[in-house]
CSV table of C-alpha atoms in Angstrom, one decimal:
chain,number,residue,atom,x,y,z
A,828,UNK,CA,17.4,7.4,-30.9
A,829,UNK,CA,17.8,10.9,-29.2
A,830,UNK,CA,15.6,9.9,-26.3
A,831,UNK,CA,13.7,13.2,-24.6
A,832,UNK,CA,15.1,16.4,-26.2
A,833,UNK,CA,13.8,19.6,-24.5
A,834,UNK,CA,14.4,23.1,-25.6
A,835,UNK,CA,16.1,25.3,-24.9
A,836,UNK,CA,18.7,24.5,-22.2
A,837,UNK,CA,18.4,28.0,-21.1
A,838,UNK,CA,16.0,31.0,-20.6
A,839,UNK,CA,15.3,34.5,-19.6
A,840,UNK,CA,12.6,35.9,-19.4
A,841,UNK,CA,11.1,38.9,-18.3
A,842,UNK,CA,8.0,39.3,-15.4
A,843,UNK,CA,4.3,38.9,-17.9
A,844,UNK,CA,6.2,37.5,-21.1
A,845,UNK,CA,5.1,34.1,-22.4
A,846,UNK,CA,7.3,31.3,-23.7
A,847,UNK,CA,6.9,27.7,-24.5
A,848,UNK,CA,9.4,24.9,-23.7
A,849,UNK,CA,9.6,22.2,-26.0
A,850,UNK,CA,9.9,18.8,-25.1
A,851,UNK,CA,10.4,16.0,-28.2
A,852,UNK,CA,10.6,12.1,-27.4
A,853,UNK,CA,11.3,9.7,-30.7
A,854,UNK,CA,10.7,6.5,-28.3
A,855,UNK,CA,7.0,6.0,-28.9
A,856,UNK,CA,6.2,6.7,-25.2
A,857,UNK,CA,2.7,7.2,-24.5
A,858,UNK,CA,3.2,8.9,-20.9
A,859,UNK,CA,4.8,12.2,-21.3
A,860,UNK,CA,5.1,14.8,-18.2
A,861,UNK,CA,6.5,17.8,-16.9
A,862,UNK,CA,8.5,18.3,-13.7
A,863,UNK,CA,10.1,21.7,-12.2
A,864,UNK,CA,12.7,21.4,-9.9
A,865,UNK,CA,13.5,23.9,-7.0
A,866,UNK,CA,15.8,23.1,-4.5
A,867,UNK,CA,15.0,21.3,-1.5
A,868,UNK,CA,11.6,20.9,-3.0
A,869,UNK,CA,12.8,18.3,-5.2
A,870,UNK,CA,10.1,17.1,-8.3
A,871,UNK,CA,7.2,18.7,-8.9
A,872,UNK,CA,4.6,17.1,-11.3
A,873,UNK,CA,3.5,20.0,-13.4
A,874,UNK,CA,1.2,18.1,-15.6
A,875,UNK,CA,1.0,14.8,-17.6
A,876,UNK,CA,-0.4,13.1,-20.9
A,877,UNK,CA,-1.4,9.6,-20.7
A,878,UNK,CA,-1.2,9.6,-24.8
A,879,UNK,CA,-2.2,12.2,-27.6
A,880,UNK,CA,-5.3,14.4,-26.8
A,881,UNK,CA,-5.2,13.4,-23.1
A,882,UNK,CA,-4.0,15.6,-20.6
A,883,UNK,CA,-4.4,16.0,-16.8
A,884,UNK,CA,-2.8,18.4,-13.8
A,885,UNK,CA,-0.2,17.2,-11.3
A,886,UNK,CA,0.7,19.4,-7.9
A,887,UNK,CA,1.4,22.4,-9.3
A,888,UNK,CA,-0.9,23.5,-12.4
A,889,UNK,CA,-0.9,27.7,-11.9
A,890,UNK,CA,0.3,29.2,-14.6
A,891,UNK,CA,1.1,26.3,-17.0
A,892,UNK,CA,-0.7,25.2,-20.0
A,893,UNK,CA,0.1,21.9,-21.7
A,894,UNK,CA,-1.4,19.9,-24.9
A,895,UNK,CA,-0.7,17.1,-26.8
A,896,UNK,CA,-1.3,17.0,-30.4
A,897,UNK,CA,0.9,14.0,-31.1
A,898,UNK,CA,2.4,10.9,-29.1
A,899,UNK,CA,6.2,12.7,-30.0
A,900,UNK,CA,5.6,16.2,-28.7
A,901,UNK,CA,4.4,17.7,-25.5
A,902,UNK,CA,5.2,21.4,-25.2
A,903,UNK,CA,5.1,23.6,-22.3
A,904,UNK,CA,3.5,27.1,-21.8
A,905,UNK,CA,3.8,29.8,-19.7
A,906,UNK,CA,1.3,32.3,-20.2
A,907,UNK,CA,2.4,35.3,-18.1
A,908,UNK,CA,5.9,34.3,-16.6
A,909,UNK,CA,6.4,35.3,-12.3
A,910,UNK,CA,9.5,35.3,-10.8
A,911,UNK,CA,8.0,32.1,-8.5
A,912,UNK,CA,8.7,30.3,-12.0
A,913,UNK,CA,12.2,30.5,-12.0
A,914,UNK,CA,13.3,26.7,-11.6
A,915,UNK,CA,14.8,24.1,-13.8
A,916,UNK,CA,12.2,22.2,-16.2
A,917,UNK,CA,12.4,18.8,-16.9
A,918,UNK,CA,10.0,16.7,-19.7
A,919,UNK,CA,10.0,13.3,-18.8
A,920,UNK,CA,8.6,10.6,-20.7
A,921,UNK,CA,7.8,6.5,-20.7
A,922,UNK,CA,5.9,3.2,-21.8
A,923,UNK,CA,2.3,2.6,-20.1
A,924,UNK,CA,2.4,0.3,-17.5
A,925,UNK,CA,3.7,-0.5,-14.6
A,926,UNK,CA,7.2,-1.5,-15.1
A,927,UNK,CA,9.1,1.1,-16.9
A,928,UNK,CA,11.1,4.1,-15.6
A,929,UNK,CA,11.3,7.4,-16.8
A,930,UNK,CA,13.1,9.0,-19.5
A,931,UNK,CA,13.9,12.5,-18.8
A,932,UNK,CA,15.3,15.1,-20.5
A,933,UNK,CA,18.1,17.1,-20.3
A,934,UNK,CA,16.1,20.2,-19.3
A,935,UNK,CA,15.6,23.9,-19.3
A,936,UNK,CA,16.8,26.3,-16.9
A,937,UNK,CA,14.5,29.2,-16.8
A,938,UNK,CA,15.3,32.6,-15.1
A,939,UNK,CA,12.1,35.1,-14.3
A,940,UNK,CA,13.0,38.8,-13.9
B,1421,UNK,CA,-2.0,11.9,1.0
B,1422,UNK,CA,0.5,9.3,-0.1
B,1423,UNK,CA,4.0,10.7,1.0
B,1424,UNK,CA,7.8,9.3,0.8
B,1425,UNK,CA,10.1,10.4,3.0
B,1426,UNK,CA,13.7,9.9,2.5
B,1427,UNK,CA,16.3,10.2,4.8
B,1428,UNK,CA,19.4,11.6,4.9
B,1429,UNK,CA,19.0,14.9,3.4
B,1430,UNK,CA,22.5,14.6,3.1
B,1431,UNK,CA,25.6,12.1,3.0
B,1432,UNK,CA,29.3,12.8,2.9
B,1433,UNK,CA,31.4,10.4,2.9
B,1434,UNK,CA,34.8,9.5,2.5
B,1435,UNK,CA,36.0,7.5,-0.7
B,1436,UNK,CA,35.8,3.8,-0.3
B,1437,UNK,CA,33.0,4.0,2.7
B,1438,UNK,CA,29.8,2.7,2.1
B,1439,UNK,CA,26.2,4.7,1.7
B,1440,UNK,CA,23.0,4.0,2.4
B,1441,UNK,CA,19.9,6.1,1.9
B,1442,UNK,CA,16.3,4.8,2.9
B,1443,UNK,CA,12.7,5.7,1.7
B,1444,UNK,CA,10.2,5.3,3.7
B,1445,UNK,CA,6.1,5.6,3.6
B,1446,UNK,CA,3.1,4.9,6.0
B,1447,UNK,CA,0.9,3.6,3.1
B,1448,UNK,CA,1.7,0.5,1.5
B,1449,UNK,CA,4.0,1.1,-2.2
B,1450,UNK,CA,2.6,-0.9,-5.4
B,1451,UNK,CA,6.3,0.0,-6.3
B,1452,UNK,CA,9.9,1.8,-5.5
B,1453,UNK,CA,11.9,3.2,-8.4
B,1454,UNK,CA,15.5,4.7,-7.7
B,1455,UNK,CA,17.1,7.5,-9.7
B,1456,UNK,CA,20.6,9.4,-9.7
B,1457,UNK,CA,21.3,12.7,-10.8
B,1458,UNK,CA,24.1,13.9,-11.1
B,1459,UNK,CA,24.9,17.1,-10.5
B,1460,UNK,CA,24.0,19.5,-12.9
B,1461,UNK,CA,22.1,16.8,-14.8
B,1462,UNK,CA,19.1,15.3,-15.0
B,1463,UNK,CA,17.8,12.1,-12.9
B,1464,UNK,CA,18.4,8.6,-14.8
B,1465,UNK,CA,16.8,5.6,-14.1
B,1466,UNK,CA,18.8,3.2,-12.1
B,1467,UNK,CA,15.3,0.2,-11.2
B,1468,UNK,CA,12.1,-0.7,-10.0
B,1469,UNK,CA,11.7,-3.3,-7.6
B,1470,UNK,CA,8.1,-4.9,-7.2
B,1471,UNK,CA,7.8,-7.6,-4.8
B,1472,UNK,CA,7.4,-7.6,-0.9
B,1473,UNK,CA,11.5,-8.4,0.4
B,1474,UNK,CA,12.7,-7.8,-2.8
B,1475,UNK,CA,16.2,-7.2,-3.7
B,1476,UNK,CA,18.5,-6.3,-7.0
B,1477,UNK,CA,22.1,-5.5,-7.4
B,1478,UNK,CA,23.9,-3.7,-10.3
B,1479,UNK,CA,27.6,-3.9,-9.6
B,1480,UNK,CA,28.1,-1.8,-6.3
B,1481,UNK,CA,24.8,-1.1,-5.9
B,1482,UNK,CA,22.4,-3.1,-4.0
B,1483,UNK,CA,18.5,-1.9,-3.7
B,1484,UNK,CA,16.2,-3.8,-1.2
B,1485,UNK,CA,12.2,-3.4,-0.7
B,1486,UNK,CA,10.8,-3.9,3.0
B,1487,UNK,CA,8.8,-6.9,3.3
B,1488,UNK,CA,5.8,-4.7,4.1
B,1489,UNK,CA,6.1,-2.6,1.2
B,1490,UNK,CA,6.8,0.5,2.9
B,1491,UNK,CA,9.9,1.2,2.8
B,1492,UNK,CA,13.1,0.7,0.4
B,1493,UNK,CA,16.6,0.9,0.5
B,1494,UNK,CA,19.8,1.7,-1.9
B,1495,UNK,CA,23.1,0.7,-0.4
B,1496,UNK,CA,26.8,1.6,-2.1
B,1497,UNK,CA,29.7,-0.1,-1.2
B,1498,UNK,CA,33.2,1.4,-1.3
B,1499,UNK,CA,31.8,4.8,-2.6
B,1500,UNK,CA,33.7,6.1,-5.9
B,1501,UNK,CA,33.9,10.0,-6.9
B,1502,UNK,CA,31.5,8.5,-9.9
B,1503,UNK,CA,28.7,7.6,-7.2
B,1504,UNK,CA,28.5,12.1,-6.3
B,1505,UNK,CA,25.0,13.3,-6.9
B,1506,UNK,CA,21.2,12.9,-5.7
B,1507,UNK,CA,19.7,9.8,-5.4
B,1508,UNK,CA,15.6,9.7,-5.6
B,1509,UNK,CA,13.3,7.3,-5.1
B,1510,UNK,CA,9.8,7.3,-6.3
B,1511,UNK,CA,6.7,5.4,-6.0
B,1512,UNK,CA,3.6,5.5,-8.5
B,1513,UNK,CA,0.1,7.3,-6.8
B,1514,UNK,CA,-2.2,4.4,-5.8
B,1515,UNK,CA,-5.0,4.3,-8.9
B,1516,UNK,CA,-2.8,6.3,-11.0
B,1517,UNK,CA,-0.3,3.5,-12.3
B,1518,UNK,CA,2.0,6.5,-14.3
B,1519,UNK,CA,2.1,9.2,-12.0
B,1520,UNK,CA,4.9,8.9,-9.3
B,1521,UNK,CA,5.5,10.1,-5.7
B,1522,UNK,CA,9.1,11.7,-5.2
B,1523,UNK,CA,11.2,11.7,-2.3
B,1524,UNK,CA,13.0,14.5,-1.9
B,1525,UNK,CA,16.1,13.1,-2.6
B,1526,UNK,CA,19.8,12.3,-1.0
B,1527,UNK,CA,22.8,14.1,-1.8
B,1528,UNK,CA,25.8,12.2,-1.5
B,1529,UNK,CA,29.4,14.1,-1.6
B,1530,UNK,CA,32.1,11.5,-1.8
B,1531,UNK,CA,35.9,13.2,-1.4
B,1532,UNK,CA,38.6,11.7,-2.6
């Protein structure tokens, strides 16, 4: 099993472009998420699926767009990248219920100019 | 809203000493997970503790939950280089049994 695979491991982007960071889990997790992390802020929920079709914002929702078409993938979008989004990304995924950590990727590294 | 705090910020400690970083919150915890991440990594699951006075052990590491529920603990004895990075610990949002509550985090420098 691969686990959570996110790509890419690194990004730059230019201030208004648009970009999607994939995020791929092969362990038939139903909860998938997205975190950024800044430091000293430490992790940020971005947004979150509770299974294919369902999705819902965490703390920090401006500027991201997520769906999810299939239990496996949960992509990321930003639709008109600021410099306030440079952070790292990670995807982070696990079983419903109440006793099971997450799985998180390796993550992405994203640079606004 | 539901916060955890965790303190220290920051550890350093000499190899062989032990560490001890504590979560706490005002609100009762259904839950406390623990994390590390290494630096320049990403955070990995270390466990989840459950029950009021709770308390695990993997090898060096020994996690306790309050008897309250509002607070946690992860303790290393005799610190390795191996045991450098940030340790989290989270706790899930009250209703919302998959979404989690983040501390900020402990980073713990161990020199050789």
């Amino acid at each position: 099993n691969a686990g959570v695979t996110q790509t890419p491991k690194f990004q730059v982007l230019k201030t208004g472009q648009s970009m999607t960071l994939q995020c791929a889990q092969d362990m038939n997790h139903e909860y998938m998420s997205w975190y950024r992390q800044d430091p000293g802020m430490g992790l940020r929920l971005i947004h979150y699926s509770v299974g294919a079709g369902i999705t819902d914002q965490g703390e920090v929702p401006n500027g991201y767009n997520v769906s999810r078409s299939t239990t496996e993938d949960f992509p990321l979008r930003l639709l008109s990248a600021a410099p306030s989004q440079t952070s790292v990304y990670f995807c982070a995924s696990s079983l419903q219920g109440a006793d099971y950590g997450y799985t998180f990727g390796s993550g992405t590294r994203l640079t606004v100019v | 809203g539901q916060q955890v705090m965790q303190i220290p910020q920051y550890q350093h400690v000499q190899e062989g000493e032990d560490f001890t970083t504590y979560c706490n919150s005002s609100t009762t915890l259904s839950n406390i997970q623990w994390y590390k991440q290494r630096p320049g990594g990403h955070p990995v699951f270390l466990i989840q503790l459950v029950k009021s006075g709770e308390v695990k052990k993997q090898k060096r590491l020994t996690f306790q939950f309050g008897e309250a529920k509002k607070n946690s603990s992860l303790h290393i004895t005799a610190t390795q280089t191996t045991d450098v990075g940030t340790y989290f610990c989270a706790s899930q949002v009250a209703g919302n049994n998959r979404k989690l509550i983040w501390g900020l985090g402990t980073s713990l420098a161990v020199n050789p």
